[in-house]
Amino acid sequence: MSENIFITEETAAGDDDGPLADKTVAVKDNISTEGIRTTCGSAMLDEYVPPYDATVVERLKDAGADVAGKANMDEFGMGTTTETSAFGPTDNPAAPGHVPGGSSGGSAAAVAAGEADLALGSDTGGSVRCPAAFCGVVGIKPTYGLVSRYGLVAYANSLEQIGPLAPTVEEAAELLDAISGPDPNDATTREEGADTDYAAAADGDVDGLEIGVPTELLDGADDGVVEQFWSAIDELEAQGASYHEVSLPSVEHAVEAYYVIAMSEASSNLARFDGVRYGHSGGFEGNWNEAFSKARREGFGDEVKRRILLGTYALSAGYHDKYYKKAQDARAWVKQDFDEALADADVLASPTMPIPPFELGESLDDPLKMYLADANTTPVNLADLPAISVPAGETDGLPVGLQLIGPAFGEETIVRAASALDQG
């Protein structure tokens, strides 16, 4: 068993029949599970037990799946390595001694190690696709609004989506079928998710598929990663697809825009963890400000504190227009670039991650290095588009992922294209 995959191994049984009957699903520990501890990988919520199931968990159970446990994660979803968890890092079963990616690293590791048949993660800026690539499994980031976020502990509301991880494209699509669709508890969900059959799209038929390759998403990538990327494109060409290069000039600013927006939303969302309404208590001595400060100082880890501080600064009087407003303008530019590129292509393709997995401990002292590793995944969240990561070989024995990006609610197209490469 890979070390430290689950924060808690408490289980929950699903219905006796359904499309996912007899399947076990690891659930990321920021997704609410009734009666089962949900910590978000944080000491702040070490003892929190939700009184209700998230919509996706209800739908899992209705489909016949059993919850296998709550998977380890970067604290409150803030990280790319699953090393910021208050419960310690998770090792990568596909590359021991290396990180499994993040923030849904425990979910991907559970699938890669065979500790669960399937898994759920959440993707705010690549947190399903990154661990899928690093652990050699399949991960889907759905279109914003396809899957209900009700019961997901919020980090950055306008960016995050719950998504499936699985050994194969077809299995990931089956799990997406089970959890997608409108939800009266989440006003951002859309009717496009109703009555889907994404699994049927996993037929590997890419004859006539037009692929756009954004040159900017190859700049600076590891040579071995780039080599595996072009090998995957060659394989798709051999099956009838064709490709052309496209330009996304706005992605130069995507990482910066993403982190300003995500940290700003996080600073607001995490204000609720004050030791009174939720979370670790700072005691009741002194005034409220002292107790509030003590609860957060003791309950949050360094990376969460860093992002709250930066987000609060970006939203403060005198700086809102300088940072947050500019980031939102950049977000609109990113979306426009993607829409224009997808007008002439069925999908866009890039390496999921520009680098192979870090060694454990390698990036902890260099947060900027960790942030920049998200260069290929964060633009997709800014543009509210769907993307899938599928295994695309190895470099120096370390897994590499291919990312395929589709138009809004184009999950069938990316599933079909990825299934042509499926190594499951």
PDB file of C-alpha atoms in Angstrom, residues 46-291:
ATOM      1  CA  ASP A  46      -9.438  17.684  12.313  1.00  0.00           C
ATOM      2  CA  GLU A  47     -12.634  16.762  14.170  1.00  0.00           C
ATOM      3  CA  TYR A  48     -15.278  18.041  11.727  1.00  0.00           C
ATOM      4  CA  VAL A  49     -17.988  15.506  10.846  1.00  0.00           C
ATOM      5  CA  PRO A  50     -20.532  16.757   8.255  1.00  0.00           C
ATOM      6  CA  PRO A  51     -24.245  16.185   8.917  1.00  0.00           C
ATOM      7  CA  TYR A  52     -24.973  15.637   5.212  1.00  0.00           C
ATOM      8  CA  ASP A  53     -23.621  14.124   2.005  1.00  0.00           C
ATOM      9  CA  ALA A  54     -22.410  16.234  -0.892  1.00  0.00           C
ATOM     10  CA  THR A  55     -24.585  15.848  -3.981  1.00  0.00           C
ATOM     11  CA  VAL A  56     -21.853  13.850  -5.731  1.00  0.00           C
ATOM     12  CA  VAL A  57     -21.656  11.429  -2.794  1.00  0.00           C
ATOM     13  CA  GLU A  58     -25.432  10.955  -2.853  1.00  0.00           C
ATOM     14  CA  ARG A  59     -25.197  10.214  -6.566  1.00  0.00           C
ATOM     15  CA  LEU A  60     -22.344   7.764  -6.032  1.00  0.00           C
ATOM     16  CA  LYS A  61     -24.425   5.828  -3.534  1.00  0.00           C
ATOM     17  CA  ASP A  62     -27.489   5.922  -5.786  1.00  0.00           C
ATOM     18  CA  ALA A  63     -25.339   4.459  -8.580  1.00  0.00           C
ATOM     19  CA  GLY A  64     -24.339   1.554  -6.320  1.00  0.00           C
ATOM     20  CA  ALA A  65     -20.792   2.604  -5.439  1.00  0.00           C
ATOM     21  CA  ASP A  66     -19.259   2.257  -1.973  1.00  0.00           C
ATOM     22  CA  VAL A  67     -17.132   5.013  -0.414  1.00  0.00           C
ATOM     23  CA  ALA A  68     -13.728   3.444   0.293  1.00  0.00           C
ATOM     24  CA  GLY A  69     -12.433   6.259   2.514  1.00  0.00           C
ATOM     25  CA  LYS A  70     -11.452   9.923   2.535  1.00  0.00           C
ATOM     26  CA  ALA A  71      -8.340  10.576   0.482  1.00  0.00           C
ATOM     27  CA  ASN A  72      -5.412  12.737   1.554  1.00  0.00           C
ATOM     28  CA  MET A  73      -5.013  16.148  -0.078  1.00  0.00           C
ATOM     29  CA  ASP A  74      -3.115  19.417   0.092  1.00  0.00           C
ATOM     30  CA  GLU A  75      -4.599  21.515   2.888  1.00  0.00           C
ATOM     31  CA  PHE A  76      -7.842  23.096   1.655  1.00  0.00           C
ATOM     32  CA  GLY A  77      -6.778  22.184  -1.901  1.00  0.00           C
ATOM     33  CA  MET A  78      -3.805  24.560  -1.832  1.00  0.00           C
ATOM     34  CA  GLY A  79      -0.837  22.794  -3.390  1.00  0.00           C
ATOM     35  CA  THR A  80       0.468  20.750  -6.301  1.00  0.00           C
ATOM     36  CA  THR A  81       2.129  17.911  -4.385  1.00  0.00           C
ATOM     37  CA  THR A  82      -0.129  16.735  -1.482  1.00  0.00           C
ATOM     38  CA  GLU A  83       2.683  17.742   0.863  1.00  0.00           C
ATOM     39  CA  THR A  84       0.853  20.626   2.545  1.00  0.00           C
ATOM     40  CA  SER A  85      -1.558  18.192   4.239  1.00  0.00           C
ATOM     41  CA  ALA A  86      -1.570  18.412   8.037  1.00  0.00           C
ATOM     42  CA  PHE A  87      -1.567  14.594   8.000  1.00  0.00           C
ATOM     43  CA  GLY A  88       1.700  14.238   6.090  1.00  0.00           C
ATOM     44  CA  PRO A  89       2.558  13.654   2.431  1.00  0.00           C
ATOM     45  CA  THR A  90       1.356  10.828   0.209  1.00  0.00           C
ATOM     46  CA  ASP A  91       3.924   8.807  -1.717  1.00  0.00           C
ATOM     47  CA  ASN A  92       3.391   8.159  -5.428  1.00  0.00           C
ATOM     48  CA  PRO A  93       2.660   4.460  -6.062  1.00  0.00           C
ATOM     49  CA  ALA A  94       3.635   4.880  -9.728  1.00  0.00           C
ATOM     50  CA  ALA A  95       6.951   6.562  -8.847  1.00  0.00           C
ATOM     51  CA  PRO A  96       7.978   5.849  -5.237  1.00  0.00           C
ATOM     52  CA  GLY A  97       9.895   8.668  -3.616  1.00  0.00           C
ATOM     53  CA  HIS A  98       8.073  11.232  -5.733  1.00  0.00           C
ATOM     54  CA  VAL A  99       4.964  13.318  -5.113  1.00  0.00           C
ATOM     55  CA  PRO A 100       1.602  12.084  -6.443  1.00  0.00           C
ATOM     56  CA  GLY A 101       0.639  15.588  -7.551  1.00  0.00           C
ATOM     57  CA  GLY A 102      -1.994  17.707  -5.945  1.00  0.00           C
ATOM     58  CA  SER A 103      -4.128  18.751  -4.534  1.00  0.00           C
ATOM     59  CA  SER A 104      -6.082  15.509  -5.161  1.00  0.00           C
ATOM     60  CA  GLY A 105      -2.960  13.374  -4.694  1.00  0.00           C
ATOM     61  CA  GLY A 106      -4.546  10.873  -2.330  1.00  0.00           C
ATOM     62  CA  SER A 107      -7.387  10.241  -4.782  1.00  0.00           C
ATOM     63  CA  ALA A 108      -5.020   9.563  -7.696  1.00  0.00           C
ATOM     64  CA  ALA A 109      -2.726   7.448  -5.526  1.00  0.00           C
ATOM     65  CA  ALA A 110      -5.676   5.336  -4.342  1.00  0.00           C
ATOM     66  CA  VAL A 111      -6.533   4.474  -7.948  1.00  0.00           C
ATOM     67  CA  ALA A 112      -2.914   3.914  -8.994  1.00  0.00           C
ATOM     68  CA  ALA A 113      -2.251   1.654  -6.003  1.00  0.00           C
ATOM     69  CA  GLY A 114      -5.485  -0.315  -6.452  1.00  0.00           C
ATOM     70  CA  GLU A 115      -6.799   0.819  -3.069  1.00  0.00           C
ATOM     71  CA  ALA A 116     -10.000   2.011  -4.784  1.00  0.00           C
ATOM     72  CA  ASP A 117     -11.538   1.282  -8.168  1.00  0.00           C
ATOM     73  CA  LEU A 118     -12.325   4.953  -8.801  1.00  0.00           C
ATOM     74  CA  ALA A 119     -11.891   8.293  -7.064  1.00  0.00           C
ATOM     75  CA  LEU A 120     -13.291  11.797  -6.813  1.00  0.00           C
ATOM     76  CA  GLY A 121     -11.097  14.869  -6.662  1.00  0.00           C
ATOM     77  CA  SER A 122     -11.655  18.583  -7.076  1.00  0.00           C
ATOM     78  CA  ASP A 123      -9.931  20.743  -9.681  1.00  0.00           C
ATOM     79  CA  THR A 124      -9.435  24.454  -9.003  1.00  0.00           C
ATOM     80  CA  GLY A 125      -6.364  24.954 -11.182  1.00  0.00           C
ATOM     81  CA  GLY A 126      -5.371  21.437 -12.190  1.00  0.00           C
ATOM     82  CA  SER A 127      -5.899  19.466  -8.982  1.00  0.00           C
ATOM     83  CA  VAL A 128      -7.457  16.458 -10.751  1.00  0.00           C
ATOM     84  CA  ARG A 129      -5.330  16.548 -13.907  1.00  0.00           C
ATOM     85  CA  CYS A 130      -1.955  17.066 -12.201  1.00  0.00           C
ATOM     86  CA  PRO A 131      -2.186  13.990  -9.922  1.00  0.00           C
ATOM     87  CA  ALA A 132      -3.658  11.970 -12.788  1.00  0.00           C
ATOM     88  CA  ALA A 133      -0.578  12.786 -14.876  1.00  0.00           C
ATOM     89  CA  PHE A 134       1.893  12.186 -12.040  1.00  0.00           C
ATOM     90  CA  CYS A 135       0.300   8.859 -11.026  1.00  0.00           C
ATOM     91  CA  GLY A 136      -0.325   7.518 -14.544  1.00  0.00           C
ATOM     92  CA  VAL A 137      -4.130   7.435 -14.330  1.00  0.00           C
ATOM     93  CA  VAL A 138      -6.999   9.257 -16.074  1.00  0.00           C
ATOM     94  CA  GLY A 139      -8.516  12.447 -14.649  1.00  0.00           C
ATOM     95  CA  ILE A 140     -11.306  14.679 -15.950  1.00  0.00           C
ATOM     96  CA  LYS A 141     -11.911  18.342 -15.093  1.00  0.00           C
ATOM     97  CA  PRO A 142     -15.532  18.922 -16.196  1.00  0.00           C
ATOM     98  CA  THR A 143     -16.968  22.124 -17.650  1.00  0.00           C
ATOM     99  CA  TYR A 144     -17.867  24.573 -14.896  1.00  0.00           C
ATOM    100  CA  GLY A 145     -21.511  23.871 -14.051  1.00  0.00           C
ATOM    101  CA  LEU A 146     -21.631  20.257 -15.225  1.00  0.00           C
ATOM    102  CA  VAL A 147     -21.157  18.763 -11.744  1.00  0.00           C
ATOM    103  CA  SER A 148     -22.712  20.063  -8.526  1.00  0.00           C
ATOM    104  CA  ARG A 149     -20.393  21.683  -6.013  1.00  0.00           C
ATOM    105  CA  TYR A 150     -22.929  21.358  -3.191  1.00  0.00           C
ATOM    106  CA  GLY A 151     -21.031  19.820  -0.272  1.00  0.00           C
ATOM    107  CA  LEU A 152     -17.590  20.724  -1.601  1.00  0.00           C
ATOM    108  CA  VAL A 153     -15.749  22.798   0.994  1.00  0.00           C
ATOM    109  CA  ALA A 154     -15.091  25.999  -0.919  1.00  0.00           C
ATOM    110  CA  TYR A 155     -11.615  27.217  -1.837  1.00  0.00           C
ATOM    111  CA  ALA A 156     -12.240  29.324  -4.968  1.00  0.00           C
ATOM    112  CA  ASN A 157     -15.904  29.079  -5.993  1.00  0.00           C
ATOM    113  CA  SER A 158     -15.606  30.501  -9.498  1.00  0.00           C
ATOM    114  CA  LEU A 159     -12.866  28.069 -10.537  1.00  0.00           C
ATOM    115  CA  GLU A 160     -13.374  24.689  -8.899  1.00  0.00           C
ATOM    116  CA  GLN A 161     -15.153  21.578 -10.130  1.00  0.00           C
ATOM    117  CA  ILE A 162     -15.399  18.035  -8.793  1.00  0.00           C
ATOM    118  CA  GLY A 163     -14.041  15.475 -11.239  1.00  0.00           C
ATOM    119  CA  PRO A 164     -13.387  11.722 -11.588  1.00  0.00           C
ATOM    120  CA  LEU A 165     -10.133   9.746 -11.552  1.00  0.00           C
ATOM    121  CA  ALA A 166      -9.944   6.185 -12.860  1.00  0.00           C
ATOM    122  CA  PRO A 167      -7.603   3.610 -14.416  1.00  0.00           C
ATOM    123  CA  THR A 168      -9.173   4.026 -17.874  1.00  0.00           C
ATOM    124  CA  VAL A 169     -10.963   6.697 -19.875  1.00  0.00           C
ATOM    125  CA  GLU A 170     -14.157   4.642 -20.066  1.00  0.00           C
ATOM    126  CA  GLU A 171     -14.277   4.153 -16.286  1.00  0.00           C
ATOM    127  CA  ALA A 172     -13.664   7.864 -15.703  1.00  0.00           C
ATOM    128  CA  ALA A 173     -16.496   8.644 -18.115  1.00  0.00           C
ATOM    129  CA  GLU A 174     -18.810   6.195 -16.310  1.00  0.00           C
ATOM    130  CA  LEU A 175     -18.110   7.976 -13.031  1.00  0.00           C
ATOM    131  CA  LEU A 176     -18.713  11.358 -14.680  1.00  0.00           C
ATOM    132  CA  ASP A 177     -22.063  10.073 -15.954  1.00  0.00           C
ATOM    133  CA  ALA A 178     -23.015   9.166 -12.401  1.00  0.00           C
ATOM    134  CA  ILE A 179     -22.193  12.526 -10.812  1.00  0.00           C
ATOM    135  CA  SER A 180     -23.070  15.075 -13.523  1.00  0.00           C
ATOM    136  CA  GLY A 181     -26.339  16.929 -13.967  1.00  0.00           C
ATOM    137  CA  PRO A 182     -28.289  19.872 -12.561  1.00  0.00           C
ATOM    138  CA  ASP A 183     -28.788  20.214  -8.825  1.00  0.00           C
ATOM    139  CA  PRO A 184     -31.303  22.534  -7.121  1.00  0.00           C
ATOM    140  CA  ASN A 185     -28.769  22.982  -4.314  1.00  0.00           C
ATOM    141  CA  ASP A 186     -26.202  24.507  -6.705  1.00  0.00           C
ATOM    142  CA  ALA A 187     -27.457  27.355  -8.875  1.00  0.00           C
ATOM    143  CA  THR A 188     -24.338  27.206 -11.067  1.00  0.00           C
ATOM    144  CA  THR A 189     -25.225  23.764 -12.468  1.00  0.00           C
ATOM    145  CA  ARG A 190     -26.591  23.514 -15.990  1.00  0.00           C
ATOM    146  CA  GLU A 191     -29.110  21.324 -17.808  1.00  0.00           C
ATOM    147  CA  GLU A 192     -26.373  20.171 -20.224  1.00  0.00           C
ATOM    148  CA  GLY A 193     -25.325  17.601 -17.640  1.00  0.00           C
ATOM    149  CA  ALA A 194     -28.667  15.769 -17.652  1.00  0.00           C
ATOM    150  CA  ASP A 195     -29.106  12.348 -19.289  1.00  0.00           C
ATOM    151  CA  THR A 196     -25.483  12.008 -20.365  1.00  0.00           C
ATOM    152  CA  ASP A 197     -23.706   8.938 -21.715  1.00  0.00           C
ATOM    153  CA  TYR A 198     -20.072   9.943 -21.759  1.00  0.00           C
ATOM    154  CA  ALA A 199     -18.963   6.327 -21.396  1.00  0.00           C
ATOM    155  CA  ALA A 200     -20.450   5.540 -24.820  1.00  0.00           C
ATOM    156  CA  ALA A 201     -18.148   8.194 -26.307  1.00  0.00           C
ATOM    157  CA  ALA A 202     -15.058   6.232 -25.247  1.00  0.00           C
ATOM    158  CA  ASP A 203     -14.947   4.407 -28.578  1.00  0.00           C
ATOM    159  CA  GLY A 204     -11.502   5.571 -29.710  1.00  0.00           C
ATOM    160  CA  ASP A 205     -12.793   6.939 -33.018  1.00  0.00           C
ATOM    161  CA  VAL A 206     -10.612   9.950 -33.865  1.00  0.00           C
ATOM    162  CA  ASP A 207     -10.852   9.738 -37.647  1.00  0.00           C
ATOM    163  CA  GLY A 208     -11.173  13.325 -38.870  1.00  0.00           C
ATOM    164  CA  LEU A 209     -10.459  14.855 -35.453  1.00  0.00           C
ATOM    165  CA  GLU A 210      -8.697  18.230 -35.700  1.00  0.00           C
ATOM    166  CA  ILE A 211      -6.251  18.944 -32.874  1.00  0.00           C
ATOM    167  CA  GLY A 212      -4.885  22.381 -32.057  1.00  0.00           C
ATOM    168  CA  VAL A 213      -1.479  22.479 -30.346  1.00  0.00           C
ATOM    169  CA  PRO A 214      -0.914  25.730 -28.392  1.00  0.00           C
ATOM    170  CA  THR A 215       2.780  26.476 -28.826  1.00  0.00           C
ATOM    171  CA  GLU A 216       2.893  28.482 -25.584  1.00  0.00           C
ATOM    172  CA  LEU A 217       2.008  25.359 -23.554  1.00  0.00           C
ATOM    173  CA  LEU A 218       5.160  23.623 -24.825  1.00  0.00           C
ATOM    174  CA  ASP A 219       7.518  26.493 -24.022  1.00  0.00           C
ATOM    175  CA  GLY A 220       9.797  25.620 -21.134  1.00  0.00           C
ATOM    176  CA  ALA A 221       8.509  22.050 -20.774  1.00  0.00           C
ATOM    177  CA  ASP A 222      10.921  19.269 -19.887  1.00  0.00           C
ATOM    178  CA  ASP A 223      12.492  17.698 -22.996  1.00  0.00           C
ATOM    179  CA  GLY A 224      11.368  14.198 -22.027  1.00  0.00           C
ATOM    180  CA  VAL A 225       7.802  15.407 -21.463  1.00  0.00           C
ATOM    181  CA  VAL A 226       7.767  17.127 -24.871  1.00  0.00           C
ATOM    182  CA  GLU A 227       9.051  13.960 -26.539  1.00  0.00           C
ATOM    183  CA  GLN A 228       6.238  11.878 -25.042  1.00  0.00           C
ATOM    184  CA  PHE A 229       3.712  14.558 -25.986  1.00  0.00           C
ATOM    185  CA  TRP A 230       4.672  14.420 -29.673  1.00  0.00           C
ATOM    186  CA  SER A 231       4.656  10.622 -29.583  1.00  0.00           C
ATOM    187  CA  ALA A 232       1.040  10.775 -28.394  1.00  0.00           C
ATOM    188  CA  ILE A 233       0.143  13.248 -31.159  1.00  0.00           C
ATOM    189  CA  ASP A 234       1.815  10.938 -33.696  1.00  0.00           C
ATOM    190  CA  GLU A 235      -0.313   8.054 -32.417  1.00  0.00           C
ATOM    191  CA  LEU A 236      -3.488  10.090 -32.811  1.00  0.00           C
ATOM    192  CA  GLU A 237      -2.407  11.058 -36.335  1.00  0.00           C
ATOM    193  CA  ALA A 238      -1.866   7.390 -37.163  1.00  0.00           C
ATOM    194  CA  GLN A 239      -5.504   6.779 -36.163  1.00  0.00           C
ATOM    195  CA  GLY A 240      -6.873   9.453 -38.490  1.00  0.00           C
ATOM    196  CA  ALA A 241      -6.544  12.721 -36.560  1.00  0.00           C
ATOM    197  CA  SER A 242      -4.649  15.769 -37.794  1.00  0.00           C
ATOM    198  CA  TYR A 243      -3.108  18.705 -35.968  1.00  0.00           C
ATOM    199  CA  HIS A 244      -2.088  22.304 -36.470  1.00  0.00           C
ATOM    200  CA  GLU A 245      -0.333  24.778 -34.216  1.00  0.00           C
ATOM    201  CA  VAL A 246      -2.329  27.561 -32.535  1.00  0.00           C
ATOM    202  CA  SER A 247      -1.386  30.518 -30.367  1.00  0.00           C
ATOM    203  CA  LEU A 248      -2.828  31.484 -26.985  1.00  0.00           C
ATOM    204  CA  PRO A 249      -0.928  34.684 -26.181  1.00  0.00           C
ATOM    205  CA  SER A 250      -2.962  35.333 -23.024  1.00  0.00           C
ATOM    206  CA  VAL A 251      -1.668  32.226 -21.227  1.00  0.00           C
ATOM    207  CA  GLU A 252       1.523  34.132 -20.481  1.00  0.00           C
ATOM    208  CA  HIS A 253      -0.516  35.871 -17.783  1.00  0.00           C
ATOM    209  CA  ALA A 254      -2.758  32.951 -16.790  1.00  0.00           C
ATOM    210  CA  VAL A 255      -0.816  31.679 -13.763  1.00  0.00           C
ATOM    211  CA  GLU A 256      -0.593  35.156 -12.255  1.00  0.00           C
ATOM    212  CA  ALA A 257      -4.280  35.862 -12.918  1.00  0.00           C
ATOM    213  CA  TYR A 258      -5.298  32.481 -11.547  1.00  0.00           C
ATOM    214  CA  TYR A 259      -3.444  32.890  -8.274  1.00  0.00           C
ATOM    215  CA  VAL A 260      -4.736  36.429  -7.673  1.00  0.00           C
ATOM    216  CA  ILE A 261      -8.335  35.255  -8.222  1.00  0.00           C
ATOM    217  CA  ALA A 262      -7.980  31.980  -6.323  1.00  0.00           C
ATOM    218  CA  MET A 263      -6.212  33.533  -3.345  1.00  0.00           C
ATOM    219  CA  SER A 264      -8.711  36.389  -3.191  1.00  0.00           C
ATOM    220  CA  GLU A 265     -11.654  33.987  -3.137  1.00  0.00           C
ATOM    221  CA  ALA A 266      -9.855  31.794  -0.597  1.00  0.00           C
ATOM    222  CA  SER A 267      -9.302  34.715   1.771  1.00  0.00           C
ATOM    223  CA  SER A 268     -13.061  35.287   1.780  1.00  0.00           C
ATOM    224  CA  ASN A 269     -14.137  31.635   1.918  1.00  0.00           C
ATOM    225  CA  LEU A 270     -11.782  30.681   4.739  1.00  0.00           C
ATOM    226  CA  ALA A 271     -12.897  33.575   6.962  1.00  0.00           C
ATOM    227  CA  ARG A 272     -15.615  31.265   8.317  1.00  0.00           C
ATOM    228  CA  PHE A 273     -13.000  29.134  10.089  1.00  0.00           C
ATOM    229  CA  ASP A 274     -12.804  31.239  13.229  1.00  0.00           C
ATOM    230  CA  GLY A 275     -12.826  28.581  15.957  1.00  0.00           C
ATOM    231  CA  VAL A 276     -16.428  29.438  16.888  1.00  0.00           C
ATOM    232  CA  ARG A 277     -18.602  28.482  13.916  1.00  0.00           C
ATOM    233  CA  TYR A 278     -16.168  25.944  12.476  1.00  0.00           C
ATOM    234  CA  GLY A 279     -12.831  24.469  13.232  1.00  0.00           C
ATOM    235  CA  HIS A 280     -10.099  24.383  15.826  1.00  0.00           C
ATOM    236  CA  SER A 281     -10.867  26.576  18.808  1.00  0.00           C
ATOM    237  CA  GLY A 282      -8.448  29.236  19.961  1.00  0.00           C
ATOM    238  CA  GLY A 283     -10.013  29.122  23.411  1.00  0.00           C
ATOM    239  CA  PHE A 284     -12.173  31.774  24.970  1.00  0.00           C
ATOM    240  CA  GLU A 285      -9.640  33.841  26.912  1.00  0.00           C
ATOM    241  CA  GLY A 286      -8.998  37.455  26.001  1.00  0.00           C
ATOM    242  CA  ASN A 287     -10.964  39.330  23.380  1.00  0.00           C
ATOM    243  CA  TRP A 288     -12.491  37.896  20.196  1.00  0.00           C
ATOM    244  CA  ASN A 289      -9.672  39.107  17.953  1.00  0.00           C
ATOM    245  CA  GLU A 290      -7.080  37.309  20.051  1.00  0.00           C
ATOM    246  CA  ALA A 291      -9.080  34.058  20.061  1.00  0.00           C
TER     247      ALA A 291
END
